[in-house]
Short mmCIF file of C-alpha atoms in Angstrom, two decimals:
data_model
loop_
_atom_site.label_atom_id
_atom_site.label_comp_id
_atom_site.label_asym_id
_atom_site.label_seq_id
_atom_site.Cartn_x
_atom_site.Cartn_y
_atom_site.Cartn_z
CA MET T 1 -6.29 12.10 37.91
CA THR T 2 -6.09 15.41 37.17
CA ASP T 3 -4.41 17.41 34.26
CA GLY T 4 -1.44 18.20 36.49
CA GLU T 5 -1.38 15.12 37.89
CA ARG T 6 -1.38 13.29 34.56
CA SER T 7 1.33 15.77 33.61
CA THR T 8 3.50 14.83 36.24
CA ALA T 9 3.18 11.19 35.68
CA ARG T 10 4.04 12.06 31.93
CA GLU T 11 7.10 13.74 32.85
CA GLN T 12 8.14 10.93 34.82
CA GLY T 13 7.75 8.90 32.10
CA GLY T 14 5.24 6.28 33.95
CA ASP T 15 2.82 6.12 31.33
CA ALA T 16 2.41 3.42 29.02
CA LEU T 17 3.50 5.37 25.51
CA ALA T 18 6.27 6.62 27.30
CA GLU T 19 6.95 2.91 28.43
CA LEU T 20 6.42 1.07 25.05
CA ILE T 21 9.22 4.17 23.17
CA ARG T 22 11.62 2.65 26.07
CA ALA T 23 10.64 -1.03 25.12
CA ALA T 24 11.12 -0.56 21.75
CA GLY T 25 14.99 1.01 22.41
CA ARG T 26 16.74 3.38 20.85
CA ARG T 27 16.53 3.35 17.18
CA THR T 28 18.94 2.12 14.17
CA ALA T 29 19.42 4.13 11.08
CA PRO T 30 15.99 2.81 8.93
CA SER T 31 16.05 0.94 5.79
CA ALA T 32 14.80 3.02 2.50
CA ALA T 33 11.92 1.11 2.91
CA GLU T 34 11.31 1.41 6.29
CA TYR T 35 11.79 4.81 6.00
CA GLU T 36 9.76 5.57 3.43
CA ARG T 37 6.62 3.31 5.37
CA ALA T 38 7.23 5.49 8.47
CA ARG T 39 7.18 8.55 6.56
CA LEU T 40 3.82 7.41 4.76
CA ALA T 41 2.48 6.66 7.98
CA SER T 42 3.23 10.21 9.65
CA HIS T 43 1.69 11.32 6.51
CA LEU T 44 -1.52 9.59 6.79
CA ALA T 45 -1.49 10.60 10.62
CA TRP T 46 -1.00 14.30 10.06
CA GLN T 47 -3.43 14.75 6.96
CA MET T 48 -6.02 12.75 9.03
CA LYS T 49 -5.54 15.75 11.56
CA VAL T 50 -5.59 18.36 9.37
CA HIS T 51 -8.55 17.54 7.66
CA THR T 52 -10.31 16.96 10.97
CA LYS T 53 -9.23 20.56 11.72
CA ARG T 54 -9.81 21.73 8.32
CA ARG T 55 -13.22 20.34 8.46
CA ARG T 56 -13.69 22.32 12.02
CA ARG T 57 -12.77 25.66 10.48
CA ARG T 58 -15.29 24.80 6.87
CA VAL T 59 -17.89 24.42 9.72
CA MET T 60 -16.95 27.54 11.29
CA TRP T 61 -16.23 29.38 8.12
CA LEU T 62 -19.20 28.37 6.13
CA GLY T 63 -21.32 29.55 9.06
CA LEU T 64 -19.77 33.11 9.08
CA ALA T 65 -20.00 32.97 5.28
CA ALA T 66 -23.52 31.81 4.93
CA GLY T 67 -24.30 34.60 7.02
CA LEU T 68 -22.00 37.03 4.91
CA ALA T 69 -23.40 35.84 2.13
CA ALA T 70 -26.82 36.64 3.01
CA ALA T 71 -26.04 40.07 4.12
CA LEU T 72 -24.37 40.78 0.57
CA GLY T 73 -26.29 38.26 -1.13
CA VAL T 74 -22.63 36.59 -2.21
CA LEU T 75 -21.51 33.20 -1.51
CA VAL T 76 -18.32 32.42 -0.23
CA LEU T 77 -16.93 29.52 -0.76
CA PRO T 78 -13.72 28.46 1.68
CA ARG T 79 -10.64 27.34 -0.10
CA PHE T 80 -10.20 23.60 -0.23
CA ALA T 81 -7.24 21.80 -1.45
CA PRO T 82 -7.27 18.04 -1.48
CA PRO T 83 -4.87 15.62 -2.21
CA PRO T 84 -4.42 15.12 -5.81
CA VAL T 85 -6.38 12.03 -7.40
CA VAL T 86 -3.53 9.02 -8.48
CA ALA T 87 -5.74 6.54 -9.35
CA GLU T 88 -9.35 5.21 -10.56
CA LEU T 89 -11.07 2.19 -9.53
CA ALA T 90 -11.37 0.41 -13.32
CA VAL T 91 -12.87 -3.45 -11.97
CA LEU T 92 -14.13 -4.14 -8.39
CA ARG T 93 -14.57 -8.04 -7.37
CA GLY T 94 -16.01 -8.24 -4.09
CA ARG T 95 -15.98 -5.18 -1.35
CA VAL T 96 -12.99 -2.95 -1.44
CA GLU T 97 -12.77 -0.56 1.55
CA ARG T 98 -10.66 3.05 1.70
CA PHE T 99 -10.01 4.28 4.99
CA ALA T 100 -11.56 7.77 5.15
CA VAL T 101 -9.37 10.00 7.27
CA ASP T 102 -12.21 12.34 7.90
CA THR T 103 -14.34 9.68 9.86
CA GLY T 104 -11.73 7.65 10.77
CA GLN T 105 -13.26 4.34 9.27
CA TRP T 106 -13.29 1.97 6.55
CA GLU T 107 -15.83 2.86 3.50
CA PRO T 108 -16.85 0.48 0.67
CA LEU T 109 -15.36 1.93 -2.61
CA THR T 110 -17.94 2.43 -5.47
CA THR T 111 -17.29 1.90 -9.19
CA GLU T 112 -15.16 3.98 -11.00
CA ALA T 113 -13.99 5.58 -7.88
CA GLU T 114 -11.04 8.52 -7.86
CA ILE T 115 -8.36 7.49 -5.08
CA ALA T 116 -6.12 10.24 -3.45
CA ALA T 117 -2.59 10.60 -3.06
CA GLY T 118 -2.26 8.93 0.72
CA THR T 119 -5.13 6.93 0.49
CA ARG T 120 -5.25 3.49 2.64
CA LEU T 121 -6.98 1.01 0.86
CA ARG T 122 -7.75 -2.62 1.66
CA THR T 123 -9.33 -5.70 -0.16
CA VAL T 124 -11.67 -8.35 1.74
CA ALA T 125 -10.65 -12.20 1.53
CA GLU T 126 -13.00 -12.81 -1.60
CA GLY T 127 -12.69 -9.26 -3.20
CA GLY T 128 -10.61 -8.22 -5.45
CA ALA T 129 -10.15 -4.78 -7.85
CA ALA T 130 -8.43 -3.07 -10.46
CA PHE T 131 -6.99 0.49 -10.50
CA ALA T 132 -6.16 2.68 -13.81
CA LEU T 133 -2.82 4.91 -13.00
CA ALA T 134 -1.61 7.57 -15.06
CA GLY T 135 0.50 6.42 -18.09
CA ALA T 136 -1.90 3.42 -18.50
CA VAL T 137 -0.35 1.73 -15.57
CA SER T 138 -2.87 -1.21 -14.18
CA VAL T 139 -2.27 -1.76 -10.38
CA ARG T 140 -4.60 -4.92 -9.16
CA ALA T 141 -4.84 -6.41 -6.35
CA SER T 142 -5.90 -9.68 -4.93
CA GLY T 143 -8.06 -10.92 -1.86
CA GLY T 144 -6.68 -9.78 1.79
CA THR T 145 -4.21 -6.66 0.29
CA SER T 146 -3.70 -4.10 2.40
CA TRP T 147 -1.81 -0.95 0.42
CA VAL T 148 -1.77 2.84 -0.22
CA PHE T 149 -1.22 4.83 -3.33
CA ALA T 150 1.47 7.01 -2.10
CA ASP T 151 1.61 8.97 -5.60
CA SER T 152 1.23 8.34 -8.88
CA ALA T 153 4.31 5.95 -9.39
CA ARG T 154 4.88 4.88 -5.62
CA VAL T 155 2.53 2.02 -4.14
CA VAL T 156 3.28 1.14 -0.18
CA LEU T 157 2.23 -2.56 0.24
CA ASP T 158 1.73 -3.45 3.58
CA ALA T 159 0.42 -7.27 3.00
CA GLY T 160 -1.16 -9.39 0.27
CA THR T 161 -0.65 -9.30 -3.15
CA LEU T 162 -0.46 -6.79 -6.34
CA TYR T 163 -0.34 -7.42 -10.05
CA ILE T 164 1.41 -4.18 -12.00
CA ASP T 165 1.13 -4.26 -15.66
CA ALA T 166 3.10 -1.11 -16.72
CA ASN T 167 2.79 -1.68 -20.28
CA GLY T 168 3.73 1.67 -22.16
CA ALA T 169 3.97 3.44 -19.11
CA ALA T 170 6.06 6.82 -18.43
CA ALA T 171 9.97 6.28 -17.99
CA GLY T 172 10.69 5.96 -14.28
CA GLY T 173 8.52 3.10 -13.63
CA ILE T 174 6.51 2.31 -10.75
CA GLU T 175 8.02 1.60 -7.09
CA ILE T 176 6.35 -1.09 -4.66
CA ALA T 177 7.92 -0.73 -1.30
CA THR T 178 7.50 -3.43 0.84
CA PRO T 179 8.32 -4.44 4.42
CA HIS T 180 11.27 -6.68 2.80
CA GLY T 181 12.26 -3.85 0.18
CA VAL T 182 11.33 -2.11 -2.90
CA VAL T 183 10.43 -3.24 -6.04
CA HIS T 184 11.31 -1.49 -9.42
CA ASP T 185 9.52 -1.83 -12.29
CA LEU T 186 11.47 -1.43 -15.89
CA GLY T 187 8.60 -1.61 -17.70
CA THR T 188 6.45 -4.98 -17.54
CA GLN T 189 4.18 -7.09 -16.19
CA PHE T 190 5.01 -8.56 -12.80
CA GLU T 191 3.12 -9.62 -9.32
CA VAL T 192 4.29 -8.79 -5.61
CA ARG T 193 3.22 -10.65 -2.87
CA THR T 194 4.51 -9.73 0.77
CA THR T 195 3.85 -11.05 4.42
CA THR T 196 5.59 -10.35 7.50
CA SER T 197 7.82 -12.78 6.73
CA GLU T 198 8.24 -12.95 3.38
CA LEU T 199 8.15 -11.49 0.11
CA ARG T 200 7.77 -13.34 -3.37
CA LEU T 201 8.52 -11.51 -6.66
CA ARG T 202 7.32 -13.28 -9.72
CA VAL T 203 7.97 -11.46 -13.43
CA ARG T 204 5.92 -12.30 -16.37
CA GLU T 205 7.42 -9.71 -18.93
CA GLY T 206 10.43 -7.29 -19.30
CA ARG T 207 12.65 -7.24 -15.91
CA VAL T 208 12.42 -5.84 -12.81
CA GLN T 209 14.63 -4.91 -9.68
CA LEU T 210 14.13 -5.41 -6.02
CA ALA T 211 16.19 -3.59 -3.13
CA SER T 212 16.40 -6.30 -0.62
CA GLN T 213 16.10 -4.19 2.91
CA ALA T 214 17.26 -7.79 4.90
CA ALA T 215 20.47 -8.54 2.42
CA ALA T 216 20.88 -4.89 2.03
CA ALA T 217 21.21 -5.63 -1.54
CA LEU T 218 20.07 -5.31 -5.38
CA TYR T 219 18.64 -8.12 -7.19
CA GLU T 220 16.92 -7.93 -10.59
CA ALA T 221 15.00 -10.40 -12.20
CA PRO T 222 13.72 -11.41 -16.08
CA ALA T 223 10.85 -12.65 -17.33
CA GLY T 224 9.24 -15.94 -16.54
CA GLU T 225 11.79 -15.78 -13.02
CA GLU T 226 10.28 -15.60 -9.37
CA LEU T 227 12.41 -13.98 -6.40
CA HIS T 228 11.42 -15.30 -2.96
CA VAL T 229 13.26 -13.37 -0.38
CA THR T 230 12.58 -14.13 3.94
CA ALA T 231 13.16 -12.04 6.44
CA ASP T 232 16.54 -12.98 7.03
CA GLY T 233 17.46 -11.79 3.56
CA SER T 234 18.19 -15.26 1.93
CA VAL T 235 16.88 -15.09 -1.64
CA GLU T 236 15.96 -18.02 -3.94
CA ARG T 237 15.38 -17.63 -7.58
CA ARG T 238 13.76 -20.16 -9.68
CA ALA T 239 11.69 -19.88 -13.01
CA ILE T 240 7.89 -20.01 -13.66
CA ALA T 241 5.03 -20.06 -16.71
CA THR T 242 4.15 -16.88 -17.36
CA ASP T 243 0.72 -18.43 -18.56
CA SER T 244 0.09 -20.43 -15.72
CA ALA T 245 -3.24 -20.82 -13.83
CA GLU T 246 -1.32 -18.89 -11.13
CA TRP T 247 -1.70 -15.55 -12.71
CA SER T 248 -5.58 -16.27 -13.64
CA TRP T 249 -6.50 -13.72 -10.43
CA ALA T 250 -4.67 -10.58 -12.34
CA ALA T 251 -6.59 -11.54 -15.61
CA ALA T 252 -9.72 -12.09 -13.93
CA LEU T 253 -9.14 -7.84 -13.23
CA ALA T 254 -8.46 -6.83 -16.25
CA ALA T 255 -10.27 -4.02 -17.42
CA PRO T 256 -12.39 -4.94 -20.00
CA ILE T 257 -10.98 -3.71 -23.71
CA GLU T 258 -13.54 -2.02 -25.79
CA LEU T 259 -13.85 -4.22 -28.74
CA ASP T 260 -16.47 -2.56 -30.99
CA GLY T 261 -14.90 -0.96 -34.24
CA GLY T 262 -11.75 -2.76 -33.09
CA SER T 263 -9.90 -5.09 -35.11
CA ALA T 264 -9.47 -8.87 -34.14
CA PHE T 265 -5.55 -8.33 -34.12
CA GLU T 266 -5.79 -5.43 -31.62
CA ALA T 267 -8.00 -7.97 -29.38
CA LEU T 268 -5.95 -10.73 -29.98
CA GLN T 269 -3.22 -8.76 -28.62
CA TRP T 270 -5.20 -7.70 -25.62
CA VAL T 271 -5.71 -11.67 -25.05
CA ALA T 272 -2.21 -12.56 -25.32
CA ARG T 273 -0.97 -10.08 -23.22
CA GLU T 274 -3.63 -11.17 -20.00
CA THR T 275 -2.82 -14.40 -20.29
CA GLY T 276 1.13 -14.45 -20.16
CA LYS T 277 1.08 -16.08 -24.11
CA ARG T 278 3.09 -15.05 -27.11
CA LEU T 279 1.08 -14.18 -29.79
CA VAL T 280 1.84 -16.49 -32.70
CA PHE T 281 0.25 -16.20 -36.52
CA GLU T 282 0.72 -18.90 -38.33
CA ASP T 283 1.45 -16.68 -41.72
CA ALA T 284 1.15 -13.21 -43.22
CA ASN T 285 -2.55 -14.07 -44.44
CA ALA T 286 -3.72 -14.97 -41.33
CA GLU T 287 -1.67 -12.05 -39.73
CA LEU T 288 -3.56 -10.00 -42.91
CA LEU T 289 -7.07 -11.37 -42.23
CA ALA T 290 -7.00 -10.68 -38.51
CA ARG T 291 -5.93 -6.82 -39.05
CA THR T 292 -8.45 -6.56 -41.25
CA THR T 293 -11.21 -8.14 -39.16
CA ILE T 294 -13.46 -5.52 -37.68
CA ILE T 295 -15.63 -6.89 -34.19
CA HIS T 296 -18.64 -6.04 -33.23
CA GLY T 297 -19.98 -6.05 -29.72
CA SER T 298 -19.46 -5.42 -26.35
CA GLY T 299 -16.74 -7.50 -24.32
CA ASP T 300 -18.38 -6.26 -20.46
CA GLY T 301 -17.63 -8.87 -18.00
CA LEU T 302 -15.71 -11.06 -19.75
CA GLU T 303 -12.22 -12.40 -18.83
CA PRO T 304 -9.63 -12.79 -21.78
CA LEU T 305 -10.43 -16.52 -22.93
CA GLN T 306 -13.67 -15.29 -23.09
CA ILE T 307 -13.25 -12.50 -25.03
CA LEU T 308 -11.14 -14.72 -27.51
CA GLU T 309 -13.97 -16.95 -28.24
CA VAL T 310 -16.11 -14.00 -28.75
CA VAL T 311 -13.89 -12.73 -31.14
CA MET T 312 -13.00 -16.06 -32.95
CA ALA T 313 -16.63 -16.51 -33.15
CA THR T 314 -17.06 -12.88 -34.73
CA SER T 315 -14.38 -14.32 -37.27
CA ALA T 316 -15.28 -17.45 -39.25
CA ARG T 317 -12.26 -17.06 -40.94
CA LEU T 318 -9.93 -17.73 -38.39
CA ASP T 319 -8.92 -20.31 -35.82
CA TYR T 320 -6.61 -20.41 -32.77
CA THR T 321 -5.00 -23.18 -30.84
CA LEU T 322 -3.46 -22.41 -27.36
CA GLY T 323 -0.73 -24.20 -25.67
CA GLY T 324 3.12 -24.20 -24.83
CA GLY T 325 3.12 -20.24 -23.85
CA THR T 326 1.46 -19.17 -26.94
CA LEU T 327 -1.78 -18.33 -28.68
CA VAL T 328 -1.37 -19.49 -32.27
CA VAL T 329 -3.99 -17.92 -35.20
CA ARG T 330 -4.45 -19.07 -38.04
CA ARG T 331 -7.10 -19.52 -41.04
CA ARG T 332 -9.30 -21.95 -41.31
CA MET L 1 -9.86 -2.33 18.83
CA SER L 2 -6.86 0.27 17.99
CA LEU L 3 -3.56 -0.03 20.04
CA VAL L 4 -4.07 3.78 21.11
CA GLU L 5 -7.57 3.70 22.09
CA ASP L 6 -6.29 3.89 25.48
CA ASP L 7 -3.28 2.93 27.79
CA ALA L 8 -4.76 -0.29 28.51
CA ASP L 9 -4.11 -1.47 24.73
CA ILE L 10 -0.22 0.01 24.64
CA ARG L 11 0.30 -2.00 28.08
CA GLY L 12 -1.08 -5.52 26.47
CA ILE L 13 1.54 -4.70 23.77
CA LEU L 14 4.21 -4.14 26.62
CA GLU L 15 3.47 -6.99 28.17
CA ALA L 16 4.01 -8.78 25.14
CA ILE L 17 7.07 -7.47 24.38
CA ALA L 18 8.37 -7.61 27.94
CA ALA L 19 7.49 -11.15 27.96
CA PRO L 20 10.45 -12.85 29.56
CA GLU L 21 10.39 -16.63 28.84
CA VAL L 22 9.28 -16.10 25.10
CA ASP L 23 11.04 -18.45 23.04
CA GLN L 24 8.67 -19.57 20.24
CA PRO L 25 10.13 -18.59 16.85
CA GLU L 26 6.59 -16.66 15.85
CA GLN L 27 6.23 -14.87 19.30
CA LEU L 28 9.97 -13.78 19.12
CA ALA L 29 9.34 -12.51 15.31
CA TRP L 30 6.36 -10.99 16.24
CA ARG L 31 7.69 -9.05 18.98
CA ALA L 32 10.76 -8.15 16.60
CA GLU L 33 8.15 -6.62 14.44
CA ILE L 34 6.37 -4.36 16.94
CA VAL L 35 9.90 -3.19 18.26
CA ARG L 36 10.70 -2.36 14.33
CA LEU L 37 7.37 -1.19 13.97
CA ILE L 38 7.94 1.19 16.68
CA GLN L 39 10.91 2.76 15.76
CA MET L 40 9.69 3.14 12.30
CA THR L 41 7.12 5.49 13.90
CA LEU L 42 9.54 7.82 15.94
CA ASP L 43 11.58 8.00 12.31
CA GLY L 44 9.02 8.71 10.75
CA LEU L 45 7.49 11.58 13.29
CA PRO L 46 7.83 15.21 11.81
CA GLY L 47 10.66 17.42 12.81
CA ARG L 48 12.62 16.87 15.45
CA TYR L 49 9.62 14.67 17.33
CA GLY L 50 11.14 10.69 17.16
CA ASP L 51 14.28 12.66 18.76
CA VAL L 52 12.79 14.00 21.09
CA LEU L 53 10.66 11.08 22.27
CA GLU L 54 13.59 8.94 22.57
CA TRP L 55 15.87 11.69 24.27
CA LYS L 56 13.03 11.74 26.64
CA TYR L 57 11.84 8.23 27.20
CA VAL L 58 15.02 6.40 26.16
CA ASP L 59 17.93 8.17 27.05
CA GLY L 60 16.19 9.67 30.25
CA LEU L 61 17.21 13.40 29.63
CA SER L 62 15.10 15.81 31.25
CA VAL L 63 13.10 18.86 29.76
CA LYS L 64 16.03 21.01 30.95
CA GLU L 65 18.19 18.91 29.09
CA ILE L 66 16.17 18.37 26.02
CA ALA L 67 15.87 21.85 25.81
CA ALA L 68 19.61 22.78 25.86
CA ARG L 69 19.71 20.24 22.89
CA LEU L 70 17.37 22.15 20.93
CA ALA L 71 18.50 25.50 22.33
CA VAL L 72 15.10 26.12 23.01
CA GLY L 73 13.18 27.04 26.24
CA PRO L 74 11.91 24.55 28.62
CA LYS L 75 8.41 25.67 27.91
CA ALA L 76 8.97 25.26 24.23
CA ALA L 77 10.80 21.83 25.02
CA GLU L 78 7.55 21.11 27.10
CA SER L 79 5.26 21.70 24.00
CA LEU L 80 7.06 20.10 21.55
CA LEU L 81 7.04 16.97 23.62
CA THR L 82 3.60 17.15 24.23
CA ARG L 83 2.90 17.56 20.37
CA ALA L 84 5.30 14.63 19.79
CA ARG L 85 3.65 12.25 22.03
CA ALA L 86 0.42 13.06 20.07
CA ALA L 87 1.78 12.77 16.61
CA CYS L 88 3.35 9.25 18.06
CA ARG L 89 0.17 7.68 19.12
CA ASP L 90 -1.90 8.84 15.88
CA ALA L 91 0.91 7.65 13.81
CA LEU L 92 0.76 4.35 15.99
CA ALA L 93 -2.61 3.94 15.13
CA GLN L 94 -2.25 4.63 11.36
CA ILE L 95 0.49 1.41 11.23
CA ASP L 96 -1.91 -0.57 13.71
CA GLY L 97 -4.65 -0.05 11.58
CA SER L 98 -2.60 -1.44 8.88
CA HIS L 99 -0.60 -4.01 10.77
CA GLY L 100 -3.18 -5.48 13.28
CA LEU L 101 -1.28 -5.20 16.11
CA ALA L 102 -3.49 -5.71 18.39
CA ALA L 103 -4.76 -9.30 16.78
CA GLY L 104 -0.94 -10.05 16.79
CA ARG L 105 -0.83 -9.16 20.47
CA GLY L 106 -3.56 -11.86 21.11
CA GLU L 107 -1.72 -14.49 19.07
CA ALA L 108 1.52 -13.75 21.14
CA THR L 109 -0.28 -14.44 24.68
CA ARG L 110 -2.20 -16.94 24.45
#
């Protein structure tokens, strides 16, 4: 088919893309979540095009610049402003990949990788990763998750499970846009799991708001509660334990704490937070002892409960009990 | 395989959407999802690209009629349409990458 014939066929609407658009029919007003997802998809597509064009231009200009530099003895570098870095890989388990817009290929992430705004990421089934965002926000992805860091305060989750720890985060919190609605944290720890058919929101600490797309309604969930949203908009609530084994995947992706030189009290606070336990000291003397006990050594590669063992082994005068949602610390 | 790798891929999706006797809930849900994603893609295109494509292929307007709506010349409207098609293909490719439409098609036509 010549260009002219192809053009004519398209003019008549006889090509596949035209038929696909026709089959989809007239659009209705999109929800906020849908709009955000579509906006991001288009943004990524344009970003890819722009990068490709910039790369071509760079090659051309580098050739010219090299010629000029050789002639003038001056190095001329082209200007290129990449998207801002919004996250940094903190923990890597198994294989985690990012979509490289330059090559159009999925590429494995390496330790301490910096993630630019608009980067599409995915974890393999047995993989997992934790990312540090501005404001001490931790975003952790379980295996089989696909998402985009739209910016430093907004994540678009297509499928899979994310855990957010926004402890001490800047005002405004972080938003997770999913196919079923937008989740907005109010300074807390929570987990969002989404598939094409449902959304599960579990709150471990603080409160979380959910703007449900299908129900066209706003819900709020406190700590210890789960919201289950189906594609038809039905919403169910149920109580959950904040320290059950269902959270252990997120704890396993916690960024390692710097133990050396810190107090046992700080380490215990961290362990309690990562395990969803309430930290309780049996008496004031036990707390004082924890605050004045300095830990030496590294916690790299250890999960929270292993850290607890290390801390307690360091301090011969402290003991602990786990149970009933609490971590009780006492003097021996 | 990408949804927009060639027209054969798009036609595969089209066949799934247009299947006349699909009554399995999963297939209906998948078809609805595809339709929703295509509409989302049009919504997310820059400028008036989504409108232009909808006017052309859903409403059946001619290039001249689209030009009149946009108060531009026919050449400009035709150029806009070409760019809108390219942008739509790129955006569909991005969405396909994350939603696995091609895999879903396989399920639906099994």
